Short mmCIF file of C-alpha atoms in Angstrom, two decimals:
data_model
loop_
_atom_site.label_atom_id
_atom_site.label_comp_id
_atom_site.label_asym_id
_atom_site.label_seq_id
_atom_site.Cartn_x
_atom_site.Cartn_y
_atom_site.Cartn_z
CA MET A 22 -136.89 73.69 55.21
CA LEU A 23 -139.61 72.70 52.64
CA LYS A 24 -137.94 70.45 49.65
CA ARG A 25 -137.92 72.17 46.02
CA THR A 26 -139.10 70.01 42.82
CA PRO A 27 -136.63 70.97 40.10
CA PHE A 28 -139.24 72.95 38.62
CA HIS A 29 -139.11 75.68 41.53
CA ASP A 30 -137.45 78.11 39.20
CA PHE A 31 -140.26 77.92 36.68
CA HIS A 32 -142.78 78.02 39.59
CA VAL A 33 -141.32 81.49 40.39
CA ALA A 34 -141.16 82.59 37.08
CA ALA A 35 -144.36 81.86 36.33
CA GLY A 36 -145.82 83.81 39.35
CA ALA A 37 -147.03 80.81 40.84
CA ARG A 38 -148.43 81.03 44.81
CA LEU A 39 -146.32 78.00 46.52
CA VAL A 40 -147.39 76.35 49.97
CA ASP A 41 -145.71 73.54 52.02
CA PHE A 42 -147.81 70.43 50.29
CA ALA A 43 -146.57 67.31 52.68
CA GLY A 44 -142.99 68.99 53.30
CA TRP A 45 -142.48 70.36 49.69
CA GLU A 46 -142.91 73.77 48.28
CA MET A 47 -145.38 73.15 45.81
CA PRO A 48 -147.38 75.88 43.51
CA ILE A 49 -151.40 75.68 44.48
CA VAL A 50 -152.16 78.33 41.71
CA TYR A 51 -150.56 80.42 39.45
CA LYS A 52 -153.69 83.12 38.24
CA SER A 53 -156.67 81.31 38.92
CA ILE A 54 -157.56 77.90 39.96
CA VAL A 55 -160.91 78.34 37.63
CA ASP A 56 -159.21 79.29 34.74
CA GLU A 57 -156.32 76.44 35.19
CA HIS A 58 -159.33 74.04 35.62
CA ASN A 59 -161.34 75.02 32.58
CA GLN A 60 -157.73 74.73 30.68
CA THR A 61 -157.52 71.34 31.82
CA ARG A 62 -160.63 70.38 30.58
CA ASN A 63 -160.46 72.45 27.28
CA SER A 64 -157.02 71.93 26.04
CA GLY A 65 -154.16 70.96 28.16
CA SER A 66 -152.16 71.52 31.69
CA LEU A 67 -148.80 70.63 32.90
CA PHE A 68 -148.64 69.77 36.98
CA ASP A 69 -145.41 69.48 38.65
CA VAL A 70 -146.34 66.28 40.58
CA SER A 71 -142.51 65.76 41.78
CA HIS A 72 -143.54 65.58 45.49
CA MET A 73 -145.36 62.10 44.96
CA GLY A 74 -142.93 59.20 46.00
CA ARG A 75 -141.27 57.13 43.48
CA LEU A 76 -139.90 53.85 44.91
CA GLN A 77 -138.34 50.97 43.14
CA PHE A 78 -138.27 47.13 43.89
CA THR A 79 -135.93 44.89 42.73
CA GLY A 80 -134.59 41.22 44.04
CA PRO A 81 -135.94 37.49 44.13
CA ASP A 82 -138.67 38.32 46.48
CA ALA A 83 -139.68 41.59 45.08
CA THR A 84 -143.02 40.06 43.75
CA ARG A 85 -143.77 38.24 46.80
CA PHE A 86 -143.24 41.26 48.71
CA LEU A 87 -145.68 43.21 46.71
CA ASP A 88 -148.24 40.62 46.20
CA LEU A 89 -148.25 40.77 50.45
CA ILE A 90 -148.63 44.42 50.46
CA LEU A 91 -150.69 45.27 47.70
CA THR A 92 -155.01 44.64 47.67
CA ARG A 93 -154.88 43.48 43.66
CA ASN A 94 -153.24 40.48 42.18
CA ILE A 95 -149.90 41.03 40.90
CA GLN A 96 -149.29 38.00 39.15
CA THR A 97 -151.49 38.55 36.22
CA GLN A 98 -150.09 42.05 35.69
CA LYS A 99 -148.29 42.32 32.11
CA LEU A 100 -144.76 43.94 31.47
CA GLY A 101 -145.64 47.43 30.53
CA GLN A 102 -148.86 47.80 32.68
CA CYS A 103 -149.76 49.80 35.68
CA ARG A 104 -152.27 49.52 38.01
CA TYR A 105 -153.93 51.43 41.15
CA SER A 106 -153.78 49.58 44.06
CA LEU A 107 -154.01 49.94 48.14
CA VAL A 108 -152.01 49.52 50.76
CA CYS A 109 -153.71 48.37 53.72
CA ASN A 110 -152.84 47.41 57.54
CA GLU A 111 -154.03 44.69 59.06
CA ALA A 112 -157.45 46.43 60.11
CA GLY A 113 -158.00 46.72 56.33
CA GLY A 114 -157.31 50.65 57.06
CA VAL A 115 -155.80 52.38 54.14
CA LEU A 116 -152.03 53.28 54.39
CA ASP A 117 -152.11 54.37 50.68
CA ASP A 118 -153.33 54.45 47.56
CA VAL A 119 -150.29 54.03 44.84
CA ILE A 120 -149.80 52.91 41.24
CA VAL A 121 -147.39 50.32 40.24
CA SER A 122 -145.91 49.26 37.24
CA LYS A 123 -144.04 46.12 36.00
CA ASP A 124 -140.67 46.61 33.89
CA LEU A 125 -138.26 44.16 33.00
CA LYS A 126 -136.00 44.89 35.62
CA HIS A 127 -138.02 46.04 38.58
CA TRP A 128 -141.35 46.85 39.93
CA ALA A 129 -142.10 50.75 40.01
CA MET A 130 -144.42 52.37 42.79
CA VAL A 131 -145.43 55.86 42.74
CA CYS A 132 -147.01 57.07 46.34
CA ASN A 133 -148.50 60.11 48.11
CA ALA A 134 -145.90 62.53 49.07
CA SER A 135 -147.74 62.51 52.40
CA ASN A 136 -147.29 58.73 52.87
CA ARG A 137 -143.95 58.22 51.77
CA GLU A 138 -142.01 57.92 54.76
CA LYS A 139 -144.70 55.93 56.31
CA LEU A 140 -145.00 53.44 53.36
CA VAL A 141 -140.75 52.83 53.48
CA LYS A 142 -140.72 52.33 57.11
CA HIS A 143 -143.95 49.54 56.73
CA PHE A 144 -141.92 47.81 53.77
CA HIS A 145 -138.85 47.94 55.94
CA ALA A 146 -140.91 46.41 58.68
CA VAL A 147 -142.38 43.41 56.37
CA ARG A 148 -139.28 42.88 54.76
CA HIS A 149 -137.96 41.84 58.21
CA ASP A 150 -140.91 40.19 59.60
CA LYS A 151 -141.69 37.71 56.52
CA SER A 152 -137.46 37.48 55.98
CA LEU A 153 -138.09 38.81 52.34
CA ASP A 154 -134.91 39.17 50.13
CA PHE A 155 -135.34 42.50 47.86
CA ASP A 156 -134.03 46.04 47.52
CA MET A 157 -136.17 48.87 47.94
CA ALA A 158 -134.62 52.02 46.03
CA ASP A 159 -136.02 55.75 46.76
CA GLU A 160 -136.08 57.41 43.44
CA THR A 161 -138.13 60.42 44.41
CA GLU A 162 -135.34 63.06 44.74
CA SER A 163 -133.28 61.95 42.18
CA THR A 164 -136.25 62.45 39.59
CA ALA A 165 -138.92 64.65 38.47
CA MET A 166 -142.19 63.94 37.43
CA VAL A 167 -145.14 65.95 35.41
CA ALA A 168 -148.69 64.92 34.87
CA ILE A 169 -149.64 66.67 31.20
CA GLN A 170 -153.27 66.24 30.83
CA GLY A 171 -156.33 67.28 28.97
CA PRO A 172 -157.72 66.50 25.12
CA LYS A 173 -155.07 68.32 23.05
CA VAL A 174 -152.13 66.92 25.04
CA ILE A 175 -151.55 63.45 23.01
CA ASP A 176 -151.30 65.02 19.95
CA ARG A 177 -148.90 67.87 21.21
CA ILE A 178 -146.60 65.01 23.28
CA ALA A 179 -146.68 62.72 19.95
CA GLU A 180 -144.86 65.48 17.91
CA VAL A 181 -142.11 65.82 20.48
CA LEU A 182 -141.38 62.13 22.06
CA PRO A 183 -140.25 59.11 20.13
CA VAL A 184 -143.07 57.18 21.23
CA ASP A 185 -146.46 55.54 19.93
CA ILE A 186 -148.47 57.84 22.50
CA ARG A 187 -151.63 57.43 20.72
CA GLY A 188 -150.91 53.38 20.33
CA MET A 189 -150.79 53.18 24.17
CA LYS A 190 -153.47 52.13 25.92
CA ARG A 191 -154.51 53.40 29.06
CA TYR A 192 -152.39 52.58 32.43
CA SER A 193 -149.71 51.49 30.22
CA PHE A 194 -146.28 52.64 30.25
CA VAL A 195 -142.73 53.18 28.30
CA SER A 196 -139.46 53.49 28.89
CA GLU A 197 -137.24 55.38 26.58
CA GLU A 198 -134.41 57.35 25.91
CA LEU A 199 -133.78 60.81 24.30
CA PHE A 200 -130.56 62.60 24.04
CA MET A 201 -128.91 60.06 26.39
CA THR A 202 -131.69 60.85 28.88
CA PRO A 203 -133.79 58.05 30.10
CA PHE A 204 -137.76 59.00 30.87
CA THR A 205 -140.67 56.61 31.17
CA VAL A 206 -144.17 57.96 29.75
CA TYR A 207 -146.80 56.61 31.66
CA ARG A 208 -150.66 56.91 30.01
CA SER A 209 -152.63 57.81 33.23
CA GLY A 210 -153.61 60.86 35.32
CA TYR A 211 -155.53 62.27 38.21
CA THR A 212 -157.92 64.70 36.27
CA GLY A 213 -160.76 62.90 34.45
CA GLU A 214 -158.70 63.37 31.17
CA ASP A 215 -156.73 61.69 28.61
CA GLY A 216 -152.76 62.20 29.31
CA VAL A 217 -149.57 61.36 30.48
CA GLU A 218 -147.33 61.39 33.45
CA VAL A 219 -143.71 61.41 32.67
CA VAL A 220 -140.56 60.66 34.72
CA ILE A 221 -137.32 62.11 34.20
CA PRO A 222 -133.99 62.81 35.68
CA ALA A 223 -133.94 65.73 38.06
CA ARG A 224 -131.57 67.13 35.79
CA ALA A 225 -133.53 67.23 32.86
CA ALA A 226 -136.35 68.74 34.18
CA THR A 227 -135.89 72.37 32.77
CA MET A 228 -135.22 70.95 29.07
CA ALA A 229 -138.27 68.27 29.09
CA VAL A 230 -140.67 71.09 29.87
CA LYS A 231 -139.65 73.33 27.13
CA MET A 232 -139.88 70.11 24.48
CA LEU A 233 -143.20 68.84 25.83
CA THR A 234 -145.24 71.81 26.17
CA GLY A 235 -143.40 74.38 23.60
CA SER A 236 -144.50 77.91 25.14
CA LEU A 237 -146.17 78.03 28.42
CA ASP A 238 -146.58 81.72 29.01
CA LYS A 239 -148.44 82.36 25.88
CA PRO A 240 -152.16 83.03 26.72
CA ASP A 241 -153.34 80.60 23.65
CA ALA A 242 -150.90 77.83 24.32
CA THR A 243 -151.99 74.47 23.95
CA ILE A 244 -150.44 73.48 27.31
CA ARG A 245 -150.03 75.77 30.10
CA ALA A 246 -149.13 75.40 34.00
CA ALA A 247 -151.42 74.54 36.39
CA GLY A 248 -151.51 73.97 40.02
CA LEU A 249 -152.37 71.64 42.50
CA GLY A 250 -155.55 73.88 43.21
CA ALA A 251 -156.96 72.89 40.16
CA ARG A 252 -155.84 69.59 40.06
CA ASP A 253 -157.85 69.09 43.20
CA THR A 254 -161.14 70.35 41.40
CA LEU A 255 -160.18 68.29 38.73
CA ARG A 256 -159.93 65.11 40.81
CA LEU A 257 -163.09 65.95 42.70
CA GLU A 258 -165.07 66.03 39.47
CA ALA A 259 -163.77 63.10 38.24
CA GLY A 260 -164.78 61.42 41.48
CA MET A 261 -161.18 60.04 42.53
CA PRO A 262 -160.24 59.73 46.09
CA LEU A 263 -157.56 61.63 48.00
CA TYR A 264 -155.74 60.17 50.80
CA GLY A 265 -156.45 62.46 53.92
CA HIS A 266 -160.05 63.21 52.84
CA GLU A 267 -161.63 59.86 51.23
CA LEU A 268 -159.09 57.70 52.12
CA GLY A 269 -157.30 56.90 55.80
CA GLU A 270 -156.23 54.65 57.88
CA GLN A 271 -159.85 54.91 59.73
CA GLY A 272 -161.54 53.91 56.48
CA ASP A 273 -161.23 50.97 54.42
CA PRO A 274 -161.26 50.53 50.46
CA ILE A 275 -164.68 48.54 49.93
CA SER A 276 -166.66 51.59 52.25
CA ALA A 277 -164.94 53.82 49.72
CA GLY A 278 -166.18 52.49 46.69
CA LEU A 279 -162.78 50.93 45.70
CA GLY A 280 -163.68 46.91 45.91
CA TRP A 281 -163.07 46.68 42.46
CA ALA A 282 -159.16 47.57 43.22
CA VAL A 283 -159.47 44.36 45.97
CA ASP A 284 -158.48 41.08 45.35
CA LEU A 285 -160.42 38.85 48.32
CA THR A 286 -159.30 35.49 46.17
CA LYS A 287 -155.92 36.03 47.74
CA ASP A 288 -153.94 36.74 50.84
CA PHE A 289 -152.44 40.44 51.70
CA ILE A 290 -152.16 42.34 54.82
CA GLY A 291 -155.43 43.51 55.83
CA SER A 292 -157.22 40.81 53.41
CA THR A 293 -159.04 39.02 56.17
CA ALA A 294 -160.37 42.08 57.62
CA LEU A 295 -161.64 43.14 54.04
CA LYS A 296 -163.07 39.99 53.41
CA ALA A 297 -165.52 40.25 57.01
CA ILE A 298 -166.08 43.61 55.88
CA ALA A 299 -166.90 42.55 52.14
CA ALA A 300 -169.23 39.72 53.75
CA ALA A 301 -171.28 41.70 56.23
CA GLY A 302 -171.75 44.98 53.74
CA PRO A 303 -170.16 48.34 54.41
CA LYS A 304 -172.28 50.27 57.20
CA ARG A 305 -171.11 53.60 55.45
CA LYS A 306 -170.44 54.24 51.63
CA LEU A 307 -168.89 56.80 49.83
CA VAL A 308 -171.34 58.74 47.77
CA GLY A 309 -171.64 62.05 45.29
CA LEU A 310 -173.71 64.64 46.57
CA GLU A 311 -175.08 67.46 44.46
CA LEU A 312 -176.02 70.54 46.62
CA GLU A 313 -178.90 73.05 46.04
CA GLY A 314 -177.45 76.90 45.50
CA ARG A 315 -173.82 77.78 45.19
CA ARG A 316 -172.60 77.17 49.02
CA ILE A 317 -169.64 74.53 49.28
CA ALA A 318 -169.55 71.90 52.13
CA ARG A 319 -166.15 71.39 52.83
CA GLN A 320 -164.64 68.71 54.37
CA GLY A 321 -165.93 67.29 57.71
CA THR A 322 -169.65 69.04 56.85
CA PRO A 323 -172.21 67.00 58.62
CA ILE A 324 -174.95 65.17 56.36
CA VAL A 325 -178.37 64.99 58.08
CA ASP A 326 -181.43 62.69 56.44
CA ASP A 327 -184.75 64.07 56.09
CA THR A 328 -185.70 64.05 59.28
CA GLY A 329 -182.56 65.85 60.67
CA LYS A 330 -180.66 63.01 61.84
CA PRO A 331 -176.93 62.96 61.21
CA ILE A 332 -175.87 60.04 58.77
CA GLY A 333 -172.59 61.00 57.47
CA GLU A 334 -169.53 63.47 57.06
CA VAL A 335 -168.06 65.56 53.90
CA THR A 336 -164.74 64.36 52.71
CA SER A 337 -164.30 67.04 49.83
CA GLY A 338 -166.40 69.43 48.58
CA THR A 339 -166.12 72.44 45.85
CA PHE A 340 -168.07 74.35 43.48
CA SER A 341 -167.62 72.49 40.28
CA PRO A 342 -166.44 74.98 37.56
CA THR A 343 -167.26 72.63 34.70
CA LEU A 344 -170.82 71.65 35.75
CA GLN A 345 -171.43 74.87 37.58
CA LYS A 346 -172.97 73.30 40.72
CA SER A 347 -171.96 72.45 44.54
CA ILE A 348 -170.19 68.82 44.58
CA ALA A 349 -169.24 67.27 47.26
CA LEU A 350 -167.92 63.35 48.10
CA ALA A 351 -169.42 62.19 51.51
CA TYR A 352 -169.55 59.01 53.76
CA VAL A 353 -173.07 57.96 54.51
CA ASP A 354 -175.02 55.17 56.55
CA ALA A 355 -175.44 52.49 53.71
CA GLY A 356 -178.90 52.71 54.10
CA LYS A 357 -179.29 56.00 52.85
CA SER A 358 -176.36 56.03 49.94
CA ASP A 359 -178.98 55.09 46.88
CA ILE A 360 -178.79 57.66 43.72
CA GLY A 361 -181.17 60.21 44.16
CA THR A 362 -181.75 59.89 48.34
CA ALA A 363 -182.50 63.63 49.51
CA VAL A 364 -180.00 64.55 52.81
CA SER A 365 -179.19 67.99 53.77
CA ALA A 366 -175.62 69.58 54.33
CA ASP A 367 -175.44 71.18 57.63
CA LEU A 368 -173.38 74.16 56.81
CA LYS A 369 -172.99 75.94 60.23
CA GLY A 370 -176.71 75.44 61.43
CA THR A 371 -178.09 76.03 57.88
CA LEU A 372 -179.48 72.97 56.47
CA ASN A 373 -178.55 73.21 52.72
CA PRO A 374 -180.78 70.68 50.64
CA ALA A 375 -178.61 67.74 48.99
CA LYS A 376 -179.07 64.90 46.87
CA VAL A 377 -176.88 61.32 46.43
CA VAL A 378 -176.19 61.46 42.57
CA PRO A 379 -173.71 59.31 40.88
CA SER A 380 -169.93 59.79 40.77
CA PRO A 381 -167.95 60.68 38.80
CA PHE A 382 -169.76 63.62 38.39
CA TYR A 383 -168.08 64.69 35.31
CA LYS A 384 -167.00 62.12 32.33
CA ARG A 385 -164.89 62.90 29.63
CA THR A 386 -166.74 62.41 26.36
CA MET B 27 -153.04 97.72 42.11
CA ALA B 28 -152.34 100.43 44.76
CA THR B 29 -154.86 100.54 47.33
CA PRO B 30 -157.00 103.25 47.45
CA THR B 31 -156.84 106.47 49.72
CA ASP B 32 -160.31 107.82 49.40
CA ARG B 33 -161.52 104.63 51.79
CA ARG B 34 -160.26 103.23 55.39
CA TYR B 35 -160.01 99.68 56.07
CA LEU B 36 -160.21 96.70 58.53
CA GLU B 37 -157.16 94.46 59.43
CA SER B 38 -160.11 91.73 58.25
CA HIS B 39 -159.45 93.31 54.66
CA GLU B 40 -162.68 95.01 54.22
CA TRP B 41 -162.63 98.55 52.93
CA HIS B 42 -165.37 101.42 54.01
CA LYS B 43 -165.68 104.39 51.56
CA LEU B 44 -167.97 107.45 52.37
CA GLU B 45 -170.56 108.33 50.00
CA GLY B 46 -172.52 110.81 50.71
CA ASP B 47 -174.40 110.09 53.99
CA THR B 48 -173.71 106.02 53.24
CA VAL B 49 -170.70 103.88 53.68
CA VAL B 50 -169.76 101.43 50.74
CA ILE B 51 -168.26 98.43 51.86
CA GLY B 52 -166.22 95.24 50.04
CA ILE B 53 -162.83 93.85 50.19
CA THR B 54 -159.62 94.31 49.07
CA GLN B 55 -157.85 93.38 46.75
CA HIS B 56 -155.41 91.57 48.67
CA ALA B 57 -157.89 89.87 50.45
CA ALA B 58 -159.54 88.43 46.78
CA ASP B 59 -156.37 87.67 45.57
CA GLU B 60 -155.58 85.51 48.58
CA LEU B 61 -158.92 83.79 48.78
CA THR B 62 -158.62 83.04 44.95
CA ASP B 63 -161.59 82.34 42.63
CA ILE B 64 -164.64 83.57 44.64
CA THR B 65 -168.02 81.20 44.01
CA TYR B 66 -170.30 82.52 46.58
CA VAL B 67 -171.12 85.94 48.66
CA GLN B 68 -173.98 85.33 51.40
CA LEU B 69 -175.10 89.16 52.04
CA PRO B 70 -177.91 90.52 54.66
CA LYS B 71 -181.28 91.91 53.73
CA VAL B 72 -181.89 95.34 53.13
CA GLY B 73 -183.00 96.66 56.75
CA THR B 74 -180.43 94.35 58.78
CA LYS B 75 -178.92 96.68 61.73
CA LEU B 76 -175.09 95.77 62.11
CA ALA B 77 -172.93 96.81 65.06
CA ALA B 78 -169.45 97.46 64.70
CA LYS B 79 -166.87 94.79 63.98
CA GLY B 80 -170.22 92.86 63.57
CA ARG B 81 -170.20 90.14 61.02
CA PHE B 82 -172.21 91.25 57.93
CA GLY B 83 -171.98 87.93 55.53
CA GLU B 84 -169.83 85.36 54.51
CA ILE B 85 -167.67 84.99 51.29
CA GLU B 86 -166.91 81.70 49.62
CA SER B 87 -163.73 80.85 47.41
CA VAL B 88 -162.84 77.53 45.65
CA LYS B 89 -160.54 77.55 48.67
CA THR B 90 -162.07 78.77 51.64
CA THR B 91 -164.81 80.46 53.60
CA SER B 92 -164.47 83.48 55.35
CA ASP B 93 -166.71 85.87 57.22
CA LEU B 94 -167.49 89.36 56.38
CA TYR B 95 -167.22 92.40 58.98
CA THR B 96 -168.20 95.96 59.00
CA GLY B 97 -166.00 98.55 60.91
CA VAL B 98 -168.86 100.89 61.44
CA ALA B 99 -172.22 100.36 63.06
CA GLY B 100 -175.52 101.10 60.83
CA GLU B 101 -178.51 99.69 58.62
CA VAL B 102 -178.02 97.98 55.68
CA VAL B 103 -179.58 100.19 52.70
CA ALA B 104 -178.69 98.21 49.57
CA VAL B 105 -176.84 95.25 48.61
CA ASN B 106 -175.00 94.39 45.33
CA ASP B 107 -177.30 91.76 43.83
CA ALA B 108 -175.06 91.11 40.76
CA LEU B 109 -172.60 89.13 43.12
CA THR B 110 -175.36 86.53 43.48
CA ASN B 111 -174.92 85.39 39.83
CA ASN B 112 -171.28 86.94 39.52
CA PRO B 113 -169.41 86.41 42.72
CA GLY B 114 -166.06 86.39 40.53
CA LEU B 115 -166.54 90.50 40.00
CA VAL B 116 -165.09 90.92 44.00
CA ASN B 117 -161.68 89.09 41.83
CA SER B 118 -161.89 91.07 38.96
CA ASP B 119 -162.91 94.69 40.64
CA PRO B 120 -162.98 94.37 44.12
CA PHE B 121 -162.79 98.15 44.74
CA ALA B 122 -165.91 99.43 42.47
CA GLY B 123 -168.07 96.50 40.79
CA GLY B 124 -167.53 93.90 43.52
CA TRP B 125 -168.93 96.08 46.53
CA MET B 126 -170.97 94.27 49.00
CA VAL B 127 -172.94 96.43 51.14
CA LYS B 128 -174.08 100.13 51.63
CA ILE B 129 -175.37 100.82 55.00
CA LYS B 130 -176.29 104.34 56.40
CA PRO B 131 -174.26 104.60 59.67
CA THR B 132 -175.29 105.40 63.40
CA ASN B 133 -172.26 107.77 63.38
CA PRO B 134 -170.76 108.65 59.98
CA ALA B 135 -167.42 109.76 62.01
CA ASP B 136 -166.32 106.27 62.70
CA VAL B 137 -165.10 105.71 59.44
CA GLU B 138 -162.41 107.99 60.45
CA THR B 139 -161.07 105.90 63.14
CA LEU B 140 -160.27 102.56 60.82
CA LEU B 141 -156.92 102.02 59.28
CA SER B 142 -155.58 104.25 56.77
CA SER B 143 -154.55 102.87 53.23
CA ALA B 144 -150.85 103.17 54.19
CA ASP B 145 -151.66 101.17 57.78
CA TYR B 146 -153.63 98.76 56.01
CA ASP B 147 -150.59 98.20 53.58
CA LYS B 148 -148.15 97.74 56.22
CA LYS B 149 -150.17 95.20 58.32
CA THR B 150 -150.36 93.16 54.75
CA GLY B 151 -146.65 93.77 53.95
CA HIS B 152 -147.53 95.60 50.93
CA ALA B 153 -146.09 99.18 52.10
#
């Protein structure tokens, strides 16, 4: 039986196409991925991301524990700040990418739905091995989470929430209460747009959507519902890695271009392996590709150099609705990763010309 | 939208409509909806000879890539060039403006052996 989010009835009423997403019944699209994508770039969209894992850590060793499992230095993290970080295995392989936030009473972590159970097991094992004293609470199913993204959402949300949204820095958060309902607003997201992610009690989900967005079903509404299909094309244009595509246990964060999120001056699980990779230089690198024509290079498509020699593989590809170009992220040999390098995507035997371009493909102006 | 009764179908969602001595081929509304936003349609050249149940092209959407099949053997006599710049026509008007190829069939009666609209609807659960 697939898990349902507190917004399930809303999705059905809005005509969503629901699919199995990491064990959750999630909306992939309501009407059109491209329309929902453009609505996000031009105005605003609401995405149900309640399937993402939400864990809380408290107790005397919570900070020590997180310092041990996260690639970033959390000792310097301030109250009210959230940070992107990686959780690695001993070999430096990526177990997950997460957002960790520091509150007065606890640390909170948002992880990928597909990795939640694996992470919880890993955390229990670390706690046991290192005899650490902390509590871990899984709040995923007792809360709901929505991402509201787009150039017009901050003004809209400022009208309804008793929070100084405009004054918030990116990657900061506030916890407040409204009508006796606690909620947390993060100024973060995964679309390349400005926006917020809001966590609320599951029971308050329906009320919150109405309040935050007004009438979603009007064709000219500032904020409309968007599915995970649009979320994927948006994040790809913004060059953001996705677990299972750009990130996985067989890869490492240095090759993925996430060296900025790895603090090699501290010791953490995987740091020895990652120091070695950083010292030698990664053998392959994640690059952005632009393809000639309209064909899409999907995950697994081989990339070859100008002599036809295989040099890598596509991890994600789409036809960019914003740029009207075929784009992809791919791992290629480090020697072929310079901007402007001419390569080809092997589309079932047809060599489609492509070149290495800067990623993100799209940057908000 | 109701599946038109003036044409015949393949289980792989292509429709075939006899117009004079040619057969026009496209894909159904059901298939277009399942694919979501179509971004690219690869069509054969005029003059290409196709075998029955043969592959004549490829269709790509934001979501996936699929092969296109003909139900009848014949020679391609026209392709819909409008799809090159506007593949979204297949989403918005699959049974008319979004047509893909016209072929001159080796045996026009072969069209009658394909699925009726009622049979197609039954297969796709729309009946």
